[in-house]
C-alpha cells in the first residue's frame, strides 16, 4: 500500500526522515547496547549480576522521577521543582518516621508530592504563567520548607520498619527496583492505554485544537504535575530509607538530571511526543556512563562532559527531525 503522505517527496528526504525517526525511537537503546559491550571488554567487574543490579538500584529514584516527568513534558510543560519536592518529601518522611509512625511516613512522601505538584499546576493554569518560571520559583520555596522542617540539620532515620523500602531485597533484586519497575509500567499504561494519556499527547501537540475538541487542558496539566510530584515524593522516601538520613538539600540537581534523561530518551521538548520507557532508558544510559567511568577510574568531569555532549546531540537531532 502506498503511503500517500510521502507522494511527491524525494526518496532521500523520506529516507532521512525514516532514519531520524528510528534514531529517536531506538537511539538510546543502541548507545546502551554499545556501552554494555564496550565496558564488558574494558573491565571484568562490569558485566556481573551484582554490578548491573546495583546500577538499577542506584537509578531507581531518578528513573521514577523521569517516568512521571515524561508526561509533564509531553503535555508541553516543564517541572524544575522535582528536586525540591524530593527534598521536602524526604525530610518530611524522615521526621514522621522518627516522631510519629514509619509506615505513615512511607505513604506521606508521595502524598506531600501530590499536594506540591498540584500547587504548581494550579498556579500555572490559574495565572497563565509559564511552567518554567513557576516551577523555578516554587523550587526555591519548597527547598526553604525543607530547611524549615529540619532547622537545616540532618535527621537520622535508623528504623527497620522504614528502611526496608530502600534496603531490603526480594531474592537478588532490591525492593526499590521492583517499585521503580511497577511505577514505570503504571506511567506507561496511563500514557498509552487510557483516555487521559491520549489527552496528554493532544494538549502537548496542539493545545488550541485540544481546547476546541472539548479537552479540559488545564485539568490535564494539573494532573501531570500531580503525578510528577508524587514521583518525586516516592523517590525521596526511597532515598532516605536507603541511606537512613534525611537532609534538606537532598535532591538538589535531580530535576536537571531527570529532564536530561527525558530528552535523551527522545521526548520532544516542544511537547506532543515521547515515551516513558525511553526516558527510563535515558536514566539507565546516564547511570551506565557514571558506573563505567567509576570502574575505569576516569575523572568524574569526563562523565558530565560525555553526558552533556550526548544530550546536545539528542536535542540537535530532535530539533532537526521536527523541522523536517
mmCIF file of C-alpha atoms in Angstrom:
data_model
loop_
_atom_site.group_PDB
_atom_site.id
_atom_site.type_symbol
_atom_site.label_atom_id
_atom_site.label_comp_id
_atom_site.label_asym_id
_atom_site.label_seq_id
_atom_site.Cartn_x
_atom_site.Cartn_y
_atom_site.Cartn_z
ATOM 1 C CA UNK A 1 0.000 0.000 0.000
ATOM 2 C CA UNK A 2 1.363 3.433 -0.936
ATOM 3 C CA UNK A 3 1.900 5.973 1.830
ATOM 4 C CA UNK A 4 0.002 8.987 0.466
ATOM 5 C CA UNK A 5 1.830 11.311 2.878
ATOM 6 C CA UNK A 6 5.076 10.592 1.078
ATOM 7 C CA UNK A 7 3.835 11.064 -2.522
ATOM 8 C CA UNK A 8 5.900 13.682 -4.293
ATOM 9 C CA UNK A 9 8.721 13.613 -1.746
ATOM 10 C CA UNK A 10 12.258 12.743 -2.879
ATOM 11 C CA UNK A 11 13.409 9.300 -1.807
ATOM 12 C CA UNK A 12 16.385 10.816 0.009
ATOM 13 C CA UNK A 13 14.135 13.032 2.117
ATOM 14 C CA UNK A 14 11.903 10.090 3.017
ATOM 15 C CA UNK A 15 14.937 8.004 3.975
ATOM 16 C CA UNK A 16 16.359 10.791 6.137
ATOM 17 C CA UNK A 17 13.047 11.109 7.956
ATOM 18 C CA UNK A 18 12.932 7.344 8.476
ATOM 19 C CA UNK A 19 16.472 7.347 9.851
ATOM 20 C CA UNK A 20 15.652 10.267 12.132
ATOM 21 C CA UNK A 21 12.527 8.559 13.440
ATOM 22 C CA UNK A 22 14.455 5.335 14.049
ATOM 23 C CA UNK A 23 17.208 7.225 15.889
ATOM 24 C CA UNK A 24 14.659 8.991 18.087
ATOM 25 C CA UNK A 25 12.843 5.745 18.870
ATOM 26 C CA UNK A 26 15.781 3.431 19.453
ATOM 27 C CA UNK A 27 18.937 5.559 19.521
ATOM 28 C CA UNK A 28 19.263 5.445 23.309
ATOM 29 C CA UNK A 29 18.964 1.636 23.285
ATOM 30 C CA UNK A 30 21.678 1.380 20.643
ATOM 31 C CA UNK A 31 24.005 3.545 22.737
ATOM 32 C CA UNK A 32 23.219 1.473 25.847
ATOM 33 C CA UNK A 33 23.997 -1.747 23.965
ATOM 34 C CA UNK A 34 27.280 -0.289 22.704
ATOM 35 C CA UNK A 35 28.237 0.798 26.225
ATOM 36 C CA UNK A 36 27.395 -2.621 27.667
ATOM 37 C CA UNK A 37 29.602 -4.321 25.096
ATOM 38 C CA UNK A 38 32.446 -1.822 25.364
ATOM 39 C CA UNK A 39 32.550 -1.716 29.162
ATOM 40 C CA UNK A 40 32.310 -5.512 29.354
ATOM 41 C CA UNK A 41 35.539 -5.760 27.375
ATOM 42 C CA UNK A 42 37.140 -2.898 29.301
ATOM 43 C CA UNK A 43 36.535 -4.354 32.770
ATOM 44 C CA UNK A 44 35.835 -7.857 34.044
ATOM 45 C CA UNK A 45 33.901 -6.448 37.008
ATOM 46 C CA UNK A 46 31.369 -4.534 34.906
ATOM 47 C CA UNK A 47 29.116 -7.154 33.335
ATOM 48 C CA UNK A 48 28.225 -9.017 36.511
ATOM 49 C CA UNK A 49 24.800 -9.558 38.049
ATOM 50 C CA UNK A 50 25.874 -7.721 41.184
ATOM 51 C CA UNK A 51 27.059 -4.625 39.330
ATOM 52 C CA UNK A 52 24.120 -4.468 36.918
ATOM 53 C CA UNK A 53 21.605 -4.851 39.752
ATOM 54 C CA UNK A 54 23.474 -2.149 41.654
ATOM 55 C CA UNK A 55 23.103 0.167 38.649
ATOM 56 C CA UNK A 56 19.355 -0.467 38.607
ATOM 57 C CA UNK A 57 19.104 0.105 42.351
ATOM 58 C CA UNK A 58 21.024 3.373 42.257
ATOM 59 C CA UNK A 59 18.960 4.537 39.269
ATOM 60 C CA UNK A 60 15.567 3.790 40.832
ATOM 61 C CA UNK A 61 14.773 7.228 42.379
ATOM 62 C CA UNK A 62 15.791 9.186 39.278
ATOM 63 C CA UNK A 63 14.015 6.722 36.978
ATOM 64 C CA UNK A 64 10.782 7.149 38.939
ATOM 65 C CA UNK A 65 11.003 10.938 38.598
ATOM 66 C CA UNK A 66 11.854 10.766 34.889
ATOM 67 C CA UNK A 67 8.957 8.392 34.186
ATOM 68 C CA UNK A 68 6.374 10.858 35.518
ATOM 69 C CA UNK A 69 8.200 13.923 34.211
ATOM 70 C CA UNK A 70 7.785 12.480 30.721
ATOM 71 C CA UNK A 71 4.047 13.149 30.919
ATOM 72 C CA UNK A 72 4.652 16.749 32.011
ATOM 73 C CA UNK A 73 6.984 17.425 29.080
ATOM 74 C CA UNK A 74 4.755 15.636 26.554
ATOM 75 C CA UNK A 75 1.916 17.918 27.695
ATOM 76 C CA UNK A 76 4.082 20.914 26.772
ATOM 77 C CA UNK A 77 5.258 21.934 30.246
ATOM 78 C CA UNK A 78 8.406 21.781 32.382
ATOM 79 C CA UNK A 79 8.892 20.926 36.039
ATOM 80 C CA UNK A 80 12.000 22.332 37.695
ATOM 81 C CA UNK A 81 10.723 21.653 41.204
ATOM 82 C CA UNK A 82 11.076 17.856 41.327
ATOM 83 C CA UNK A 83 14.418 18.022 43.131
ATOM 84 C CA UNK A 84 12.991 20.351 45.788
ATOM 85 C CA UNK A 85 9.841 18.225 46.179
ATOM 86 C CA UNK A 86 12.178 15.243 46.591
ATOM 87 C CA UNK A 87 13.862 17.155 49.425
ATOM 88 C CA UNK A 88 10.624 18.179 51.174
ATOM 89 C CA UNK A 89 9.203 14.654 50.927
ATOM 90 C CA UNK A 90 12.389 13.031 52.192
ATOM 91 C CA UNK A 91 12.744 15.243 55.279
ATOM 92 C CA UNK A 92 9.006 15.064 55.994
ATOM 93 C CA UNK A 93 9.064 11.276 55.747
ATOM 94 C CA UNK A 94 12.183 11.133 57.893
ATOM 95 C CA UNK A 95 10.643 13.335 60.584
ATOM 96 C CA UNK A 96 7.392 11.350 60.570
ATOM 97 C CA UNK A 97 9.247 8.035 60.734
ATOM 98 C CA UNK A 98 11.153 9.160 63.822
ATOM 99 C CA UNK A 99 8.399 11.077 65.623
ATOM 100 C CA UNK A 100 5.074 9.579 64.505
ATOM 101 C CA UNK A 101 4.899 6.317 62.546
ATOM 102 C CA UNK A 102 7.307 4.794 59.968
ATOM 103 C CA UNK A 103 4.560 3.250 57.820
ATOM 104 C CA UNK A 104 2.678 6.552 57.730
ATOM 105 C CA UNK A 105 5.939 8.217 56.698
ATOM 106 C CA UNK A 106 6.270 5.986 53.628
ATOM 107 C CA UNK A 107 2.810 6.958 52.354
ATOM 108 C CA UNK A 108 3.194 10.594 53.366
ATOM 109 C CA UNK A 109 6.066 11.233 50.942
ATOM 110 C CA UNK A 110 4.087 10.679 47.718
ATOM 111 C CA UNK A 111 1.027 12.434 49.181
ATOM 112 C CA UNK A 112 3.097 15.518 50.005
ATOM 113 C CA UNK A 113 4.454 15.368 46.467
ATOM 114 C CA UNK A 114 0.936 15.302 45.028
ATOM 115 C CA UNK A 115 -0.031 18.403 47.029
ATOM 116 C CA UNK A 116 3.079 20.342 45.987
ATOM 117 C CA UNK A 117 2.651 19.226 42.378
ATOM 118 C CA UNK A 118 -0.967 20.383 42.465
ATOM 119 C CA UNK A 119 0.190 23.787 43.727
ATOM 120 C CA UNK A 120 2.500 24.024 40.709
ATOM 121 C CA UNK A 121 -0.240 23.067 38.286
ATOM 122 C CA UNK A 122 -2.855 25.385 39.782
ATOM 123 C CA UNK A 123 -0.526 28.400 39.711
ATOM 124 C CA UNK A 124 0.464 27.662 36.106
ATOM 125 C CA UNK A 125 -3.093 27.194 34.857
ATOM 126 C CA UNK A 126 -4.726 29.750 37.138
ATOM 127 C CA UNK A 127 -2.413 32.661 36.348
ATOM 128 C CA UNK A 128 -1.253 31.651 32.878
ATOM 129 C CA UNK A 129 2.424 31.836 33.840
ATOM 130 C CA UNK A 130 4.920 29.616 32.012
ATOM 131 C CA UNK A 131 5.697 26.393 33.852
ATOM 132 C CA UNK A 132 9.436 27.066 33.647
ATOM 133 C CA UNK A 133 9.130 30.257 35.706
ATOM 134 C CA UNK A 134 6.556 28.899 38.154
ATOM 135 C CA UNK A 135 8.436 25.712 38.995
ATOM 136 C CA UNK A 136 11.727 27.586 39.215
ATOM 137 C CA UNK A 137 10.139 29.841 41.842
ATOM 138 C CA UNK A 138 8.353 27.061 43.729
ATOM 139 C CA UNK A 139 11.546 25.017 43.824
ATOM 140 C CA UNK A 140 13.083 27.778 45.949
ATOM 141 C CA UNK A 141 10.009 27.893 48.187
ATOM 142 C CA UNK A 142 9.926 24.114 48.607
ATOM 143 C CA UNK A 143 13.634 23.981 49.383
ATOM 144 C CA UNK A 144 13.076 26.616 52.051
ATOM 145 C CA UNK A 145 10.285 24.495 53.538
ATOM 146 C CA UNK A 146 12.655 21.527 53.717
ATOM 147 C CA UNK A 147 15.177 23.656 55.605
ATOM 148 C CA UNK A 148 12.477 24.907 58.000
ATOM 149 C CA UNK A 149 11.340 21.354 58.767
ATOM 150 C CA UNK A 150 14.831 20.255 59.749
ATOM 151 C CA UNK A 151 16.224 23.548 61.001
ATOM 152 C CA UNK A 152 18.994 22.984 58.487
ATOM 153 C CA UNK A 153 20.138 19.841 60.278
ATOM 154 C CA UNK A 154 20.265 16.169 59.348
ATOM 155 C CA UNK A 155 17.649 13.738 60.671
ATOM 156 C CA UNK A 156 18.992 10.223 61.378
ATOM 157 C CA UNK A 157 16.360 7.614 60.451
ATOM 158 C CA UNK A 158 17.514 4.204 61.662
ATOM 159 C CA UNK A 159 14.170 2.418 61.855
ATOM 160 C CA UNK A 160 13.744 -1.055 60.369
ATOM 161 C CA UNK A 161 10.031 -0.554 59.657
ATOM 162 C CA UNK A 162 11.010 2.359 57.411
ATOM 163 C CA UNK A 163 14.374 1.386 55.917
ATOM 164 C CA UNK A 164 13.129 -1.847 54.282
ATOM 165 C CA UNK A 165 11.872 0.099 51.265
ATOM 166 C CA UNK A 166 15.342 1.255 50.311
ATOM 167 C CA UNK A 167 17.468 -1.588 51.696
ATOM 168 C CA UNK A 168 15.665 -4.924 51.592
ATOM 169 C CA UNK A 169 15.662 -7.369 48.685
ATOM 170 C CA UNK A 170 13.376 -9.998 47.229
ATOM 171 C CA UNK A 171 15.839 -12.599 46.061
ATOM 172 C CA UNK A 172 18.652 -10.686 44.388
ATOM 173 C CA UNK A 173 16.542 -7.663 43.471
ATOM 174 C CA UNK A 174 16.154 -4.605 45.697
ATOM 175 C CA UNK A 175 12.584 -3.685 46.600
ATOM 176 C CA UNK A 176 13.342 -0.175 45.317
ATOM 177 C CA UNK A 177 13.957 -1.619 41.844
ATOM 178 C CA UNK A 178 10.662 -3.511 41.950
ATOM 179 C CA UNK A 179 8.852 -0.315 42.982
ATOM 180 C CA UNK A 180 10.501 1.605 40.138
ATOM 181 C CA UNK A 181 9.509 -1.051 37.566
ATOM 182 C CA UNK A 182 5.901 -1.096 38.808
ATOM 183 C CA UNK A 183 5.761 2.707 38.706
ATOM 184 C CA UNK A 184 7.210 2.773 35.184
ATOM 185 C CA UNK A 185 4.615 0.257 33.978
ATOM 186 C CA UNK A 186 1.869 2.345 35.593
ATOM 187 C CA UNK A 187 3.047 5.503 33.813
ATOM 188 C CA UNK A 188 3.289 3.615 30.510
ATOM 189 C CA UNK A 189 -0.252 2.333 30.970
ATOM 190 C CA UNK A 190 -1.598 5.799 31.783
ATOM 191 C CA UNK A 191 0.130 7.365 28.790
ATOM 192 C CA UNK A 192 -0.522 4.702 26.175
ATOM 193 C CA UNK A 193 -3.691 2.885 27.217
ATOM 194 C CA UNK A 194 -6.017 5.489 28.718
ATOM 195 C CA UNK A 195 -8.086 8.454 27.591
ATOM 196 C CA UNK A 196 -6.014 10.585 29.957
ATOM 197 C CA UNK A 197 -2.832 9.634 28.093
ATOM 198 C CA UNK A 198 -4.344 10.489 24.723
ATOM 199 C CA UNK A 199 -5.350 13.867 26.112
ATOM 200 C CA UNK A 200 -1.796 14.459 27.370
ATOM 201 C CA UNK A 201 -0.488 13.970 23.820
ATOM 202 C CA UNK A 202 -3.250 16.185 22.431
ATOM 203 C CA UNK A 203 -2.524 19.043 24.840
ATOM 204 C CA UNK A 204 1.186 18.945 24.067
ATOM 205 C CA UNK A 205 0.696 18.553 20.332
ATOM 206 C CA UNK A 206 -1.731 21.443 19.837
ATOM 207 C CA UNK A 207 -3.327 22.978 22.902
ATOM 208 C CA UNK A 208 -5.714 25.218 20.965
ATOM 209 C CA UNK A 209 -7.026 22.265 18.972
ATOM 210 C CA UNK A 210 -7.348 20.278 22.199
ATOM 211 C CA UNK A 211 -9.464 23.051 23.749
ATOM 212 C CA UNK A 212 -11.684 23.208 20.662
ATOM 213 C CA UNK A 213 -12.186 19.446 20.847
ATOM 214 C CA UNK A 214 -13.522 19.785 24.393
ATOM 215 C CA UNK A 215 -10.457 18.668 26.369
ATOM 216 C CA UNK A 216 -10.081 20.344 29.763
ATOM 217 C CA UNK A 217 -6.452 21.219 29.145
ATOM 218 C CA UNK A 218 -5.895 22.917 32.497
ATOM 219 C CA UNK A 219 -7.083 19.817 34.348
ATOM 220 C CA UNK A 220 -4.770 17.603 32.289
ATOM 221 C CA UNK A 221 -1.815 19.857 33.095
ATOM 222 C CA UNK A 222 -2.590 19.887 36.818
ATOM 223 C CA UNK A 223 -2.868 16.095 36.803
ATOM 224 C CA UNK A 224 0.524 15.687 35.126
ATOM 225 C CA UNK A 225 2.114 17.924 37.762
ATOM 226 C CA UNK A 226 0.433 15.886 40.498
ATOM 227 C CA UNK A 227 1.963 12.728 39.016
ATOM 228 C CA UNK A 228 5.359 14.418 38.799
ATOM 229 C CA UNK A 229 5.091 15.495 42.431
ATOM 230 C CA UNK A 230 4.012 12.027 43.545
ATOM 231 C CA UNK A 231 7.008 10.527 41.749
ATOM 232 C CA UNK A 232 9.425 12.976 43.379
ATOM 233 C CA UNK A 233 7.873 12.244 46.775
ATOM 234 C CA UNK A 234 8.138 8.485 46.298
ATOM 235 C CA UNK A 235 11.740 8.830 45.129
ATOM 236 C CA UNK A 236 12.540 10.933 48.194
ATOM 237 C CA UNK A 237 11.137 8.288 50.541
ATOM 238 C CA UNK A 238 13.145 5.551 48.816
ATOM 239 C CA UNK A 239 16.311 7.621 49.096
ATOM 240 C CA UNK A 240 16.008 8.468 52.799
ATOM 241 C CA UNK A 241 15.029 4.885 53.656
ATOM 242 C CA UNK A 242 18.139 3.704 51.832
ATOM 243 C CA UNK A 243 20.704 5.995 53.455
ATOM 244 C CA UNK A 244 18.887 6.264 56.837
ATOM 245 C CA UNK A 245 19.370 10.010 56.821
ATOM 246 C CA UNK A 246 17.090 12.899 55.830
ATOM 247 C CA UNK A 247 18.682 16.193 54.858
ATOM 248 C CA UNK A 248 17.133 19.378 53.438
ATOM 249 C CA UNK A 249 19.436 19.630 50.415
ATOM 250 C CA UNK A 250 18.560 16.129 49.218
ATOM 251 C CA UNK A 251 17.608 16.004 45.560
ATOM 252 C CA UNK A 252 19.467 19.171 44.572
ATOM 253 C CA UNK A 253 20.092 18.989 40.825
ATOM 254 C CA UNK A 254 17.883 15.935 40.288
ATOM 255 C CA UNK A 255 15.393 17.995 38.293
ATOM 256 C CA UNK A 256 18.046 18.708 35.669
ATOM 257 C CA UNK A 257 19.175 15.084 35.585
ATOM 258 C CA UNK A 258 15.576 13.965 35.096
ATOM 259 C CA UNK A 259 14.984 16.459 32.285
ATOM 260 C CA UNK A 260 18.246 15.357 30.670
ATOM 261 C CA UNK A 261 17.145 11.713 30.819
ATOM 262 C CA UNK A 262 13.771 12.536 29.256
ATOM 263 C CA UNK A 263 15.453 14.461 26.442
ATOM 264 C CA UNK A 264 17.980 11.662 25.934
ATOM 265 C CA UNK A 265 15.026 9.317 25.549
ATOM 266 C CA UNK A 266 13.756 11.305 22.591
ATOM 267 C CA UNK A 267 10.788 13.078 24.181
ATOM 268 C CA UNK A 268 10.146 16.323 22.317
ATOM 269 C CA UNK A 269 10.894 19.409 24.401
ATOM 270 C CA UNK A 270 8.142 21.094 22.377
ATOM 271 C CA UNK A 271 5.596 18.576 23.649
ATOM 272 C CA UNK A 272 3.290 16.155 21.887
ATOM 273 C CA UNK A 273 5.703 13.227 21.505
ATOM 274 C CA UNK A 274 7.596 10.897 23.803
ATOM 275 C CA UNK A 275 7.602 7.596 25.660
ATOM 276 C CA UNK A 276 8.097 6.647 29.301
ATOM 277 C CA UNK A 277 10.293 3.637 28.562
ATOM 278 C CA UNK A 278 12.663 5.787 26.533
ATOM 279 C CA UNK A 279 13.011 8.290 29.388
ATOM 280 C CA UNK A 280 13.863 5.446 31.767
ATOM 281 C CA UNK A 281 16.370 4.242 29.173
ATOM 282 C CA UNK A 282 17.886 7.721 29.302
ATOM 283 C CA UNK A 283 18.330 7.357 33.063
ATOM 284 C CA UNK A 284 19.988 3.968 32.599
ATOM 285 C CA UNK A 285 22.292 5.401 29.940
ATOM 286 C CA UNK A 286 23.450 8.126 32.319
ATOM 287 C CA UNK A 287 23.899 5.541 35.084
ATOM 288 C CA UNK A 288 25.943 3.286 32.805
ATOM 289 C CA UNK A 289 28.232 6.157 31.884
ATOM 290 C CA UNK A 290 28.775 7.019 35.547
ATOM 291 C CA UNK A 291 29.273 3.406 36.614
ATOM 292 C CA UNK A 292 31.623 2.643 33.761
ATOM 293 C CA UNK A 293 33.745 5.692 34.434
ATOM 294 C CA UNK A 294 33.920 4.795 38.138
ATOM 295 C CA UNK A 295 35.057 1.259 37.369
ATOM 296 C CA UNK A 296 37.677 2.572 34.946
ATOM 297 C CA UNK A 297 38.780 5.270 37.444
ATOM 298 C CA UNK A 298 38.084 8.052 34.966
ATOM 299 C CA UNK A 299 37.899 11.650 36.204
ATOM 300 C CA UNK A 300 34.223 12.411 37.088
ATOM 301 C CA UNK A 301 34.486 15.577 34.982
ATOM 302 C CA UNK A 302 34.525 13.446 31.847
ATOM 303 C CA UNK A 303 31.307 11.708 32.914
ATOM 304 C CA UNK A 304 29.471 15.039 32.982
ATOM 305 C CA UNK A 305 31.189 16.105 29.766
ATOM 306 C CA UNK A 306 30.203 12.909 27.971
ATOM 307 C CA UNK A 307 26.611 13.074 29.206
ATOM 308 C CA UNK A 308 26.388 16.723 28.176
ATOM 309 C CA UNK A 309 27.674 16.030 24.670
ATOM 310 C CA UNK A 310 25.171 13.191 24.230
ATOM 311 C CA UNK A 311 22.325 15.455 25.376
ATOM 312 C CA UNK A 312 23.369 18.207 22.942
ATOM 313 C CA UNK A 313 23.408 15.678 20.103
ATOM 314 C CA UNK A 314 19.999 14.321 21.150
ATOM 315 C CA UNK A 315 18.471 17.814 21.239
ATOM 316 C CA UNK A 316 20.020 18.695 17.864
ATOM 317 C CA UNK A 317 18.650 15.524 16.275
ATOM 318 C CA UNK A 318 15.209 16.155 17.774
ATOM 319 C CA UNK A 319 15.174 19.754 16.523
ATOM 320 C CA UNK A 320 16.270 18.639 13.064
ATOM 321 C CA UNK A 321 13.561 15.980 12.956
ATOM 322 C CA UNK A 322 10.847 18.471 13.982
ATOM 323 C CA UNK A 323 11.873 20.889 11.210
ATOM 324 C CA UNK A 324 11.502 18.116 8.639
#
